[in-house]
Structure formats: C-alpha cells, structure tokens
Tab-separated table of C-alpha atoms in Angstrom:
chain	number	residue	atom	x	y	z
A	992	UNK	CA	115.691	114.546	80.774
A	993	UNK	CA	115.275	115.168	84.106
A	994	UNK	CA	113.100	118.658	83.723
A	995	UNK	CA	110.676	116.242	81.251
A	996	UNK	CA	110.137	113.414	83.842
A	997	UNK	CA	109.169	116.013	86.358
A	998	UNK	CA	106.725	117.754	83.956
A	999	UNK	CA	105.189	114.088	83.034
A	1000	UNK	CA	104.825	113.783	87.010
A	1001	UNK	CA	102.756	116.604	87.340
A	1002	UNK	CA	100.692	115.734	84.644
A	1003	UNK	CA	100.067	112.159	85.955
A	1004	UNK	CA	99.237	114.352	90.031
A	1005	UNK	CA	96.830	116.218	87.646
A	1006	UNK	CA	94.557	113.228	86.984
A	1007	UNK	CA	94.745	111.944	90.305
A	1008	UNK	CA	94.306	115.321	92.235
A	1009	UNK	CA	91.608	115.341	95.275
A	1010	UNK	CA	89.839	118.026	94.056
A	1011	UNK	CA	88.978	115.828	90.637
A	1012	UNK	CA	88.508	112.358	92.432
A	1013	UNK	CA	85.513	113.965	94.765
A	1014	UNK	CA	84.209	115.671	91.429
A	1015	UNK	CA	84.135	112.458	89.726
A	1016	UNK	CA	82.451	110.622	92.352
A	1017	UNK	CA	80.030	113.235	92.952
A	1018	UNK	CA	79.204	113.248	89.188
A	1019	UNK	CA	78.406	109.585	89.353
A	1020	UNK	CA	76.553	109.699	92.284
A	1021	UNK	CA	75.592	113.405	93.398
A	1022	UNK	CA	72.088	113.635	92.883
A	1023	UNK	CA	71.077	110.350	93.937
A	1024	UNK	CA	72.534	111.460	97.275
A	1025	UNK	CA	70.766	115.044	97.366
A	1026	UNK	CA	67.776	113.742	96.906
A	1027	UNK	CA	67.761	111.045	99.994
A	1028	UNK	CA	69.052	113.627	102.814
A	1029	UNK	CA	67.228	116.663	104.164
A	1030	UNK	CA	70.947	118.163	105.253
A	1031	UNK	CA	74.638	117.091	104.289
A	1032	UNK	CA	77.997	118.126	106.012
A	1033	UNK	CA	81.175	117.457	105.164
A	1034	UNK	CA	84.214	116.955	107.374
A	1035	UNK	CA	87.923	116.677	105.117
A	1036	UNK	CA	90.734	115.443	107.232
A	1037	UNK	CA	94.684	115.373	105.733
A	1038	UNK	CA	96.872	116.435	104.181
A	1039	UNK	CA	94.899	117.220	100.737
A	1040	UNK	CA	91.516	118.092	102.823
A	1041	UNK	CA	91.795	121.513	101.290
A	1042	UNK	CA	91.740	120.389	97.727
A	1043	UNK	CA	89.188	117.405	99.067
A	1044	UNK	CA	86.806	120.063	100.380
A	1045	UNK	CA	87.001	122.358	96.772
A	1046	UNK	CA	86.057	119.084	94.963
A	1047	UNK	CA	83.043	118.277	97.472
A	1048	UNK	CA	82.355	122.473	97.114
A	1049	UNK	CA	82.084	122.450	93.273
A	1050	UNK	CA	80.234	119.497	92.930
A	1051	UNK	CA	77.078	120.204	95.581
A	1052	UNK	CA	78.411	123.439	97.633
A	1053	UNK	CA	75.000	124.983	96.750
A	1054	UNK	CA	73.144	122.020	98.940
A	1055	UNK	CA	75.872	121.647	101.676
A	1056	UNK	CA	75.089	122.613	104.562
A	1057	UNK	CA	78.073	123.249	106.550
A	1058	UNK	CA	81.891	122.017	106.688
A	1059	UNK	CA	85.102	121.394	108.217
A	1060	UNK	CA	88.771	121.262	107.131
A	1061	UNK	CA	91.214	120.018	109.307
A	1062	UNK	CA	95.172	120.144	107.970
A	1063	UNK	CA	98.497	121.721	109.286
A	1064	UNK	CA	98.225	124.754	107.009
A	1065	UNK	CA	97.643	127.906	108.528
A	1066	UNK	CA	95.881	129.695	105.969
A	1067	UNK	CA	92.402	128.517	103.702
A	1068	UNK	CA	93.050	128.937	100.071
A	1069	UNK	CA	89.467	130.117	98.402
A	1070	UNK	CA	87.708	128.182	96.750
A	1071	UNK	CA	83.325	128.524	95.899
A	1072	UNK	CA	81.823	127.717	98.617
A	1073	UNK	CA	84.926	127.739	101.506
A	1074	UNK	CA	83.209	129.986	103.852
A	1075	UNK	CA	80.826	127.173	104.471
A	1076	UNK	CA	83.633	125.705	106.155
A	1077	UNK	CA	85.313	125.858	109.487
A	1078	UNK	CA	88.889	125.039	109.329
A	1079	UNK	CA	91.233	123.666	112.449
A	1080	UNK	CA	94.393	123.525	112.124
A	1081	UNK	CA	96.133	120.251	113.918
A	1082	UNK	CA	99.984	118.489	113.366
A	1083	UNK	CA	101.640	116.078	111.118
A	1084	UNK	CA	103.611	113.727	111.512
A	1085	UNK	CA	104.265	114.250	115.174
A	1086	UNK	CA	100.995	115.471	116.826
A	1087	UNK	CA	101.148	117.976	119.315
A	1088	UNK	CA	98.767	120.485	121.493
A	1089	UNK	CA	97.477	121.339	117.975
A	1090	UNK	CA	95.981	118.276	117.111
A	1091	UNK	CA	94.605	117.557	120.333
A	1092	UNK	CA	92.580	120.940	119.852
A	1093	UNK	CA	91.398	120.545	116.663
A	1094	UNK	CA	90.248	117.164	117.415
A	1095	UNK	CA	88.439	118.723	120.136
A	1096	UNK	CA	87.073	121.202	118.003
A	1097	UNK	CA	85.800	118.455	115.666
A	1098	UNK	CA	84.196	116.927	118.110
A	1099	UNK	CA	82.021	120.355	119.406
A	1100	UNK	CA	81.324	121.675	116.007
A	1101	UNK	CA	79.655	118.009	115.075
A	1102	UNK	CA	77.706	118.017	118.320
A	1103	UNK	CA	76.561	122.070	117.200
A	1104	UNK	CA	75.113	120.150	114.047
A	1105	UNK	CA	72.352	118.401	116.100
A	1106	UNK	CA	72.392	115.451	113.669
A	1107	UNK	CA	69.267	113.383	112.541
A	1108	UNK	CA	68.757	110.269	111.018
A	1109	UNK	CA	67.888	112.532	108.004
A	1110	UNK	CA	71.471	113.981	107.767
A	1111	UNK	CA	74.454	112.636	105.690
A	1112	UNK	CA	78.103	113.357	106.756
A	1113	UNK	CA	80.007	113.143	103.945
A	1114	UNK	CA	83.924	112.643	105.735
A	1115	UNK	CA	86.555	112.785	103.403
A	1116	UNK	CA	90.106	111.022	105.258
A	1117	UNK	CA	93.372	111.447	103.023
A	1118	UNK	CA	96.935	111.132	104.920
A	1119	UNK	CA	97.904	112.481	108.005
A	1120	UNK	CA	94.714	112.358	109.844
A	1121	UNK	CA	95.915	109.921	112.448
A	1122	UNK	CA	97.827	112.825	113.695
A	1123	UNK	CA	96.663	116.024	112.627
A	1124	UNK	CA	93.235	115.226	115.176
A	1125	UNK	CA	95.429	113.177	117.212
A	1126	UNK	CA	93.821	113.368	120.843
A	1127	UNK	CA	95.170	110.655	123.094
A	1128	UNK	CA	93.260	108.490	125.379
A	1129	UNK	CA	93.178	108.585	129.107
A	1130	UNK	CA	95.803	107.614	130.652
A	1131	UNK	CA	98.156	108.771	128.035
A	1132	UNK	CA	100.035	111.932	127.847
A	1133	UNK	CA	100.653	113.622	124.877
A	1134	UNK	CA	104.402	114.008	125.459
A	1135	UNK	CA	104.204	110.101	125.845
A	1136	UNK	CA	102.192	109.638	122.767
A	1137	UNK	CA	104.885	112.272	120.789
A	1138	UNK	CA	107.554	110.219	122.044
A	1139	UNK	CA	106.012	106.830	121.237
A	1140	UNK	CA	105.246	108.592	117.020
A	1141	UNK	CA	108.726	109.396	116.934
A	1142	UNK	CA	110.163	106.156	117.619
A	1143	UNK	CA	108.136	104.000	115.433
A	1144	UNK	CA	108.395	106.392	112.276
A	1145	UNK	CA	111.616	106.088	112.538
A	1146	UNK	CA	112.060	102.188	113.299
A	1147	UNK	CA	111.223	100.845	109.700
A	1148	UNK	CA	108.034	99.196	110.165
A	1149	UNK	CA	105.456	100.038	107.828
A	1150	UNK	CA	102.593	102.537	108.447
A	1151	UNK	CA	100.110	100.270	108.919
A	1152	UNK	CA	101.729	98.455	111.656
A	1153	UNK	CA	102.196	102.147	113.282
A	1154	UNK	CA	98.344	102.607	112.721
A	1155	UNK	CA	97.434	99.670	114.739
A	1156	UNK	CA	98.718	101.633	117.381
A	1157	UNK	CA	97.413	105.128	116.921
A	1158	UNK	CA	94.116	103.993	115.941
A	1159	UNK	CA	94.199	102.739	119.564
A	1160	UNK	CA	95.061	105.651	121.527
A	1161	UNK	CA	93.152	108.111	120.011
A	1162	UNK	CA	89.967	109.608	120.501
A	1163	UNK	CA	88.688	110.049	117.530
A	1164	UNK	CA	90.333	107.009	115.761
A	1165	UNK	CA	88.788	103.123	115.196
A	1166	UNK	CA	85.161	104.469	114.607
A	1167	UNK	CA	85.165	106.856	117.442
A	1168	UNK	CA	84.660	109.976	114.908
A	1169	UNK	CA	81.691	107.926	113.452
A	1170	UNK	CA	80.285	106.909	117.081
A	1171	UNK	CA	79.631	111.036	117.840
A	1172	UNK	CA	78.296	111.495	114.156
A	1173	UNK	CA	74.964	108.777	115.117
A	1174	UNK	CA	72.541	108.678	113.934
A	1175	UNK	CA	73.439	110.335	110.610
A	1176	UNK	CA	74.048	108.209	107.900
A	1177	UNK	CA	77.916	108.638	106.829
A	1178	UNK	CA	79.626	107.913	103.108
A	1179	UNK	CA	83.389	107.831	103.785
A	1180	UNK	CA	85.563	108.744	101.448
A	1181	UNK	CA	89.139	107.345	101.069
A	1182	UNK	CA	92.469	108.096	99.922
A	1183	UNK	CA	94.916	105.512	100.419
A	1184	UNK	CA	98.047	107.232	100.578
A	1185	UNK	CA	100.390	104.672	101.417
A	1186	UNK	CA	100.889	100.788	100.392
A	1187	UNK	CA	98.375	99.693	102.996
A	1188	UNK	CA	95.810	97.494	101.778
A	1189	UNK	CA	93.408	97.677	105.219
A	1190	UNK	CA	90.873	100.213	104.288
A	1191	UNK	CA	90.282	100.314	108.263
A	1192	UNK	CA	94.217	101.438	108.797
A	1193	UNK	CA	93.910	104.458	106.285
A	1194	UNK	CA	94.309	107.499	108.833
A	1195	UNK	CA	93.973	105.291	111.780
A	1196	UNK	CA	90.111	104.813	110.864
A	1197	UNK	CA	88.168	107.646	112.423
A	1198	UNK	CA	85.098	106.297	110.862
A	1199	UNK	CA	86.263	102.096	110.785
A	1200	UNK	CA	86.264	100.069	114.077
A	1201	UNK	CA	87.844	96.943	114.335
A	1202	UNK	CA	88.850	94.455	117.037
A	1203	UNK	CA	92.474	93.447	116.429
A	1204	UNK	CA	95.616	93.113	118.008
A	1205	UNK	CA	98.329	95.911	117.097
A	1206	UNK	CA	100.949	94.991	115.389
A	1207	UNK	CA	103.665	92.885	117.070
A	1208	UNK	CA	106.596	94.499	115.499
A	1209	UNK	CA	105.354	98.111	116.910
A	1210	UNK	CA	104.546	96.674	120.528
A	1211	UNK	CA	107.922	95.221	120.467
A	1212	UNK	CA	109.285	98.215	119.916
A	1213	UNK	CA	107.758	100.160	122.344
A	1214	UNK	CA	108.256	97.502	124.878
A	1215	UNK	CA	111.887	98.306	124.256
A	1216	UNK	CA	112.080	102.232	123.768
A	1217	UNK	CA	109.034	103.187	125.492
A	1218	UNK	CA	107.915	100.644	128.273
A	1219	UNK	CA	105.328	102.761	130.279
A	1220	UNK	CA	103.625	104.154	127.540
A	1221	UNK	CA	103.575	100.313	126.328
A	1222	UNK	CA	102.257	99.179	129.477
A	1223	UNK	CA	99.434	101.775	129.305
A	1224	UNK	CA	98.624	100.533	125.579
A	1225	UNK	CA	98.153	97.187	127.121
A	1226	UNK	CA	95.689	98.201	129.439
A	1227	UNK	CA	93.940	99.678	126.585
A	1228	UNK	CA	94.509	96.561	124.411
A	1229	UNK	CA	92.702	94.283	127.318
A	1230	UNK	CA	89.608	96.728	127.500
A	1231	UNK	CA	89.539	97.938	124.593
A	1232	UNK	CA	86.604	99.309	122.736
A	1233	UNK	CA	84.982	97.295	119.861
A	1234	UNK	CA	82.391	99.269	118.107
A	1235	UNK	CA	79.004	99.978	118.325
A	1236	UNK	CA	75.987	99.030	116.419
A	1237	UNK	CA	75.108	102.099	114.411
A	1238	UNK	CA	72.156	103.552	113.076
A	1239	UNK	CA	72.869	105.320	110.763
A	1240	UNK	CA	74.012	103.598	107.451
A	1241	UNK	CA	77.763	103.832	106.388
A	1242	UNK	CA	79.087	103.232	102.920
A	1243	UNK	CA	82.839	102.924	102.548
A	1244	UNK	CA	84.557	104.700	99.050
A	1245	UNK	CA	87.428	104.383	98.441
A	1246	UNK	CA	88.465	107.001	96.282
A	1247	UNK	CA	92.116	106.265	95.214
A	1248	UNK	CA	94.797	103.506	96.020
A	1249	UNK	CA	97.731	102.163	94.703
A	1250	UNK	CA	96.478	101.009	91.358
A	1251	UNK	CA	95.251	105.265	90.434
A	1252	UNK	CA	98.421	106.104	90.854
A	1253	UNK	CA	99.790	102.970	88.911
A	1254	UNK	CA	97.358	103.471	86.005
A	1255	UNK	CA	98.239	106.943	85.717
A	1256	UNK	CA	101.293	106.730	85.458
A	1257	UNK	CA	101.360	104.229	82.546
A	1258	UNK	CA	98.703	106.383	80.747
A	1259	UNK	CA	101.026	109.966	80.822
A	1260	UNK	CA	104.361	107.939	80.683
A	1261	UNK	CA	103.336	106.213	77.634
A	1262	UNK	CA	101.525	108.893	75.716
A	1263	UNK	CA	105.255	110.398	76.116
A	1264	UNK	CA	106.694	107.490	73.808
A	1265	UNK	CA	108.546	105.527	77.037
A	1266	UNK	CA	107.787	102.170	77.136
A	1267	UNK	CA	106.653	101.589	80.838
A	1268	UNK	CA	107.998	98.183	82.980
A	1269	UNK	CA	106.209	98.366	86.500
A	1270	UNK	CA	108.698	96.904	88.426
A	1271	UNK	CA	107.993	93.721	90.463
A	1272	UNK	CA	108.463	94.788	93.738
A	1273	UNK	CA	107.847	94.754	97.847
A	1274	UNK	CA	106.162	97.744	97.581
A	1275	UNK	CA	106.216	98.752	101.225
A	1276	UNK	CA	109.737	96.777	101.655
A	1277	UNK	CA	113.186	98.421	102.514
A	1278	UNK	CA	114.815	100.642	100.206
A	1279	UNK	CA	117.296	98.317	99.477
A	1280	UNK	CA	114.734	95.664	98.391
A	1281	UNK	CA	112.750	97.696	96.547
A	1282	UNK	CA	116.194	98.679	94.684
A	1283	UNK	CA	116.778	95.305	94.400
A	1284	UNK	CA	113.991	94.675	92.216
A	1285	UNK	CA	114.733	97.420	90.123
A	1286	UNK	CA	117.872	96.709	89.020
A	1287	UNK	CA	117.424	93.059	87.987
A	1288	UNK	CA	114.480	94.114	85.938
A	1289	UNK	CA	116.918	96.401	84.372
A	1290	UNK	CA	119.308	93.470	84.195
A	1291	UNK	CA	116.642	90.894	82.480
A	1292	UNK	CA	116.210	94.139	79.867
A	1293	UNK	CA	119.495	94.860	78.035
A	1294	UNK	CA	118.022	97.474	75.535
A	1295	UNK	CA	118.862	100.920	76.411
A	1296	UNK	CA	116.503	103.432	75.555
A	1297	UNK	CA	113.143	105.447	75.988
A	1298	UNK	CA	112.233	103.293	79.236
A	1299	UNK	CA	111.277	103.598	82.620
A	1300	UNK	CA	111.064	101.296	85.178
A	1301	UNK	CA	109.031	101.998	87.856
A	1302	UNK	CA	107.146	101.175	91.267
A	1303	UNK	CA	104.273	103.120	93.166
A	1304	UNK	CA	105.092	102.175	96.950
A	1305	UNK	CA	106.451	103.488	100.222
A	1306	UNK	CA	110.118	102.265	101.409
A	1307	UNK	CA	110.651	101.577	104.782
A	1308	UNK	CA	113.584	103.633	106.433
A	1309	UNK	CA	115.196	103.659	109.610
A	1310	UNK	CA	116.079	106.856	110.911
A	1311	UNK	CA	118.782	106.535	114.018
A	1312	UNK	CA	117.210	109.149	117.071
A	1313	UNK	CA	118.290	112.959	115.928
A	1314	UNK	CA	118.800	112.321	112.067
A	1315	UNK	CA	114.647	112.554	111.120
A	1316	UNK	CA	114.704	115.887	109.587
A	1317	UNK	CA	118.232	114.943	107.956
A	1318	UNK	CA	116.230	113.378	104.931
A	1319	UNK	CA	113.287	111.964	104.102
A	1320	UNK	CA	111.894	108.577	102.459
A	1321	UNK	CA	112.177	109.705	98.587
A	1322	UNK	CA	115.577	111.223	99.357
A	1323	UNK	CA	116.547	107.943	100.553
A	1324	UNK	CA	115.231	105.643	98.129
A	1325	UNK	CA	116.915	107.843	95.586
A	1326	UNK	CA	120.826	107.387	96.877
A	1327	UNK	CA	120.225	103.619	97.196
A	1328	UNK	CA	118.655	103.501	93.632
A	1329	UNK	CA	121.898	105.862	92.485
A	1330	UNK	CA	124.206	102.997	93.523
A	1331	UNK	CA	122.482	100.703	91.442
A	1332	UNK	CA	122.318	102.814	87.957
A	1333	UNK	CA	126.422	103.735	88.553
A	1334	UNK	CA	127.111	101.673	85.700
A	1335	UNK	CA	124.823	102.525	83.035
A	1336	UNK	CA	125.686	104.822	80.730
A	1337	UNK	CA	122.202	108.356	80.679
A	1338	UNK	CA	120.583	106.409	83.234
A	1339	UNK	CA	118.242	108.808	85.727
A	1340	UNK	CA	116.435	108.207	88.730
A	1341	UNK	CA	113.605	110.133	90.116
A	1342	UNK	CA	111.828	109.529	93.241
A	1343	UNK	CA	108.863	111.728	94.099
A	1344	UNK	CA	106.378	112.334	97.120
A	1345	UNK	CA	103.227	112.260	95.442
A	1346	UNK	CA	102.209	115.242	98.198
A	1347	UNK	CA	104.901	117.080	97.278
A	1348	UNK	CA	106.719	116.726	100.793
A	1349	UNK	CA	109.272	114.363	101.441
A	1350	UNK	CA	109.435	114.910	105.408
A	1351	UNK	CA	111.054	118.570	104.923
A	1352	UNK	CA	108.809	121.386	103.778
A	1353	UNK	CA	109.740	121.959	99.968
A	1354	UNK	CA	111.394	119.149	99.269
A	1355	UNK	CA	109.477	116.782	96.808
A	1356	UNK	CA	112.221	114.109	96.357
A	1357	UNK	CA	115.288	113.849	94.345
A	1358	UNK	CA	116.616	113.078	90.928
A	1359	UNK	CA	120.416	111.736	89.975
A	1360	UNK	CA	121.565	111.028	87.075
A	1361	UNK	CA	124.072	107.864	86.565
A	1362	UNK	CA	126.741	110.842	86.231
A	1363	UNK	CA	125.643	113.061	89.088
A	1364	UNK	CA	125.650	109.777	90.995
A	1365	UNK	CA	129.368	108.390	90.021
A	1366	UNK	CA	130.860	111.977	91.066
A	1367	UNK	CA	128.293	111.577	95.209
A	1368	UNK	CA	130.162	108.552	95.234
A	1369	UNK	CA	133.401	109.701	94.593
A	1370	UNK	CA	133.054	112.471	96.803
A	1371	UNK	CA	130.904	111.327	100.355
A	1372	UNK	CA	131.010	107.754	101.482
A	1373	UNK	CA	127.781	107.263	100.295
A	1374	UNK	CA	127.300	104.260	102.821
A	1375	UNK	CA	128.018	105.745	105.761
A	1376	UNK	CA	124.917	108.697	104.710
A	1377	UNK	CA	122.808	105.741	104.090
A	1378	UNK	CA	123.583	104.189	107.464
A	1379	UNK	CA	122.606	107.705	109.479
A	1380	UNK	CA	120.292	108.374	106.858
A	1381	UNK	CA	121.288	111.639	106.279
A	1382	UNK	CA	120.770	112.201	103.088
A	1383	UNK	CA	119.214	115.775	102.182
A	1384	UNK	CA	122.679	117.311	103.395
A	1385	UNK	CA	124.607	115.925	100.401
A	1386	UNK	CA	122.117	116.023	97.943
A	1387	UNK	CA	121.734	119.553	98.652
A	1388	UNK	CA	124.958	119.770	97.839
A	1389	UNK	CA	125.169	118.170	94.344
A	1390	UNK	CA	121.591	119.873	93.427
A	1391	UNK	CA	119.493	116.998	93.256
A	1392	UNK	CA	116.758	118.052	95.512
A	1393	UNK	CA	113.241	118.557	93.917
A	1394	UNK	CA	111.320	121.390	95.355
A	1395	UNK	CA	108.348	122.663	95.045
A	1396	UNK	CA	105.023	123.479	97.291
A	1397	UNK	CA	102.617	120.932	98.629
A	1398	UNK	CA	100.591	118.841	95.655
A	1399	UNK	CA	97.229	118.570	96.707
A	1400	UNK	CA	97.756	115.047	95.821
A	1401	UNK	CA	97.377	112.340	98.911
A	1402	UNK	CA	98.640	109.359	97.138
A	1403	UNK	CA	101.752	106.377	97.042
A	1404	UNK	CA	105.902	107.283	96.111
A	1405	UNK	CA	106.445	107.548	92.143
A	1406	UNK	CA	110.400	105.567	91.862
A	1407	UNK	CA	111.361	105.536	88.537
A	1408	UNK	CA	114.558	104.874	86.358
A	1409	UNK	CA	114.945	105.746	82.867
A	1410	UNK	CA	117.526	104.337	80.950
C-alpha cells in the first residue's frame, strides 16, 4: 500500500513540477510577451529555480537574453539553453556568508544588464529565497540575523509571520530586488510554497513592497530570545522603507498555490479508484490540530475502505534549541497522525514534503502503518519524542523514513490517511 501511495505522489509532483507550470504559462502567453520587449532576462530564485529556469529555457531560451539561478546546490544540471545562465549559489534555511554573496552577486550582474524601459525581467521566486539571497541590512550582523532565523523556525509561528521579519532586514527583500531592476518592466512569477495566502510574503517579496507591521508573535519572540537584534529591527520598523513609484510596469503571476496542489491530488488519487475526503482543516495550524481534524473526519466516516483523507498545508512545530536537525515537519506530523490511526485496523499514513526535503537532506517524510505504529508505541514513549521533537531518530529505526533526492517541486505538505 504504502509503495502505491508514494508512486501516486509522484505522479500528482509530475503535474505540478516548475519546469511544466513556466511552460504552461509561457504557452499561454509567450509570444505576446516577445513581441513587446527588445531584450528579456530571467532571474529564478529557490529552491526549484533550477527546474524554474529549464521551463523558462524551453519555452523562449532562443529569445532570452541572459539569466540567473540562485539555489543551495552546488552543481547546474543541463538543460537547453543553461549556459545562458549564471548561477550563485546562497543558503537555506539558515542564511549564511553564502547568501549574502550571492545576493551581492545578484545585485552586480543586474546592474551589468544596463536595463531599459524596453527590457522585461522575467523573476521567477519559489521557496527559500528569503534566505538563499539573504543580505542583512545595516546595522545587522549576519551572526545576529542567523541567530534571530533559528529561533523563530523553531518557535511554531507560521512562515509568514517569520517573513514579516526577513522581508525587513534584507536587502533585496520588500521590493528592493525590483527597485535595482527600474526601469524594466518585470512579470513575477510565483510559487506559493507554503499555506500563506499574502502573495507579498512568498520569499519575503524581493519584487512586492509593502508598509506593514511584522508580525507580533515574531517580535515577541525576539524581544524575549534576541533583544538587541529586536531593538535594531525596531529602528528599522520606525524608518522603514515603503516603496517607490516605479516605472517600469509589474504584473504579479502567481503560478501555483495551495489549490494546484489540492486539485492534483484529487485528479491522480481518484483516477486510482480512492475516493478522496479533503480534510477540513487549519492548514497552517499545529500538528496536533491538524490531526485533530483528521481523525474526526475519519470518525464521521465509518466505512473502511479505498479512502484517503487528506490536507495540503504546513504544520507548525516547535523545535526546543539543539533538536532542529533531529526531525523535520512531515516527520512530525506523521507520529502525531500515527497516534490517531492506532486503532484502525490497514490504516496508513503518509506525510510528504512536496520538495522532497523534510529539513534533512534525503528525507522526504514518513509513512506508518496502523501496525508499524502500535509496535513505535510500544517500544519509545512516543510523547516524550514528540515533546523534543525528535523524531527522525526512531523512525529511522522502525524504517519509516521516505527518501529520495530533491523534487523540483516548490509546493504545500501532502498528509494523507488511507483506511
């Protein structure tokens, strides 16, 4: 069962791969947009840029004029067209001296362009790019910034609240990327990888300025953990900058959200003979919510058969300081969704990283059965792992770890149950 869930996964990450959303849009809309620009670049930041950059390659790589890729991975995979593109290599999730560089790279290859108003940038933004061209702000230190990343990922707050605070203290977040692009017209393109529904918070918007307050959860926290760095925010906060007005028109795509992933997953699951229950759910709420919701829509179902029950989210997690590479948020979401499915007889969760890493390299998520999860609980105090949140350890252990490379895909958590 579980093998044939994982192969139905892939096939739903086929139909919502980066490479084909950019081919798609550039079938709809290609020519319209050769014809209206004497020279187009591209610039693909995240963690699919690779796979965002073939797409934009294949579809008009003979017109483009130059690119750039920025990622963590240290090698370019070919692709027609890829040596039309410069790539920089910067850091995820924690940025580092990496990031800073490539964002400083960015910044000097788009001021080489020598842009016009008769130039298009086409800038692709999938997750990760708040820190992979993470370059902080005057007065802030890196170190501080590191420290500051660290402490909200792991405090349970959601990722947009943490965006309201990156987008702030870096350089080339909340429009500044856009501000050094002028007066080139820009299309953005958009992956939503997470359940954020602010198109402006989606990589800390390097093309999207806005004038709000960050979050109040995350400037409570760093008030607490990280008081000079949150006094320097401040500052920020009461000078902040607002936006320009550009030249240069800007049209905002967005390419994929919570509702691809959802529709795709009905369309492959169903094809399969399941009948498919999306699952009423906080989908950015705790993992013990979310599991909530899944068992009493299991409850208000008593037929046992060919279904699955599942949301398209991202948990929350708290991660005590020194346990974050002790699990990850699929990981997690699986053990709590184990306890729940104890009692029913051939009942199997899966819970995937639609990226195809689940905070440790390799590890996609995990998969228990009701079985494999009655003999976890009767050997590790399955609470207590919760509680630390140190959960890859033991599922290593019972083999419920799903491995695998990096997707290509930039998109929400698959949780399922079938029972």
């Amino acid at each position: 069962m579980i093998d044939s869930i994982l192969e139905q996964i892939h096939t739903v990450l086929k139909l919502v791969s980066s490479e084909k959303l950019h081919m798609d849009f550039f079938e709809k809309e290609g020519s319209q947009i050769l014809a209206e620009y004497e020279r187009i670049f591209a610039i693909c930041i995240g963690k699919s840029s690779q796979k965002s950059a073939m797409g934009i390659a294949l579809s008009i790589g003979s017109e483009l004029r130059e690119g750039v890729i920025v990622d963590d991975q240290t090698e370019l995979m070919p692709f027609p067209f890829s040596s039309k593109f410069s790539h920089f290599l910067g850091n995820h999730p924690i940025p580092d001296g990496a990031s800073e560089l490539a964002a400083k790279a960015l910044s000097a290859k788009i001021a080489d362009w020598n842009l016009s108003g008769n130039d298009l940038v086409i800038v692709s933004i999938s997750g990760g790019t708040s820190s992979l061209i993470c370059s902080p702000v005057a007065p802030i230190e890196m170190s501080e910034l590191q420290n500051a990343v660290r402490q909200l990922l792991g405090s349970g707050i959601t990722v947009t609240e943490i965006n309201s605070i990156r987008r702030l203290v870096g350089t080339l977040h909340n429009g500044r990327l856009r501000r050094l692009m002028e007066p080139a017209s820009v299309i953005t393109l958009l992956q939503s990888d997470n359940a954020q529904f602010d198109l402006s918070a989606v990589g800390s918007g390097p093309t999207i300025a806005v004038n709000e307050v960050p979050s109040a959860n995350a400037l409570d926290i760093l008030l607490k953990s990280q008081p000079k760095f949150h006094s320097k925010v401040s500052k920020i906060i009461d000078g902040k900058w607002t936006g320009d007005k550009f030249r240069g028109s800007h049209r905002i795509i967005e390419l994929s959200n919570l509702d691809t992933l959802l529709q795709a997953c009905v369309k492959v699951f169903s094809s399969h003979g399941f009948e498919v229950i999306p699952v009423d759910a906080p989908i950015g709420g705790s993992c013990h919510e979310i599991s909530d919701s899944f068992y009493s829509s299991i409850e208000q179902n008593p037929r046992r058969g060919r279904f699955i029950y599942f949301v398209c989210g991202e948990a929350t997690v708290s991660v005590p300081q020194g346990s974050y590479d002790l699990g990850g948020r699929c990981q997690h979401m699986a053990v709590t969704l184990s306890e729940k499915i104890m009692p029913i007889a051939d009942a199997t969760v899966v819970c995937f990283a639609t990226d195809g890493c689940d905070n440790i390299s390799g590890i996609h998520g995990a998969a228990i059965s009701s079985l494999m999860a009655r003999n976890m609980a009767a050997e590790f105090n399955v609470r207590q792992v919760l509680d630390v949140s140190e959960t890859h350890p033991m599922l290593d252990s019972i083999g419920a770890l799903i491995t695998g490379d990096k997707t290509g895909v930039n998109l929400c958590d698959i949780y399922l149950v079938v029972c």
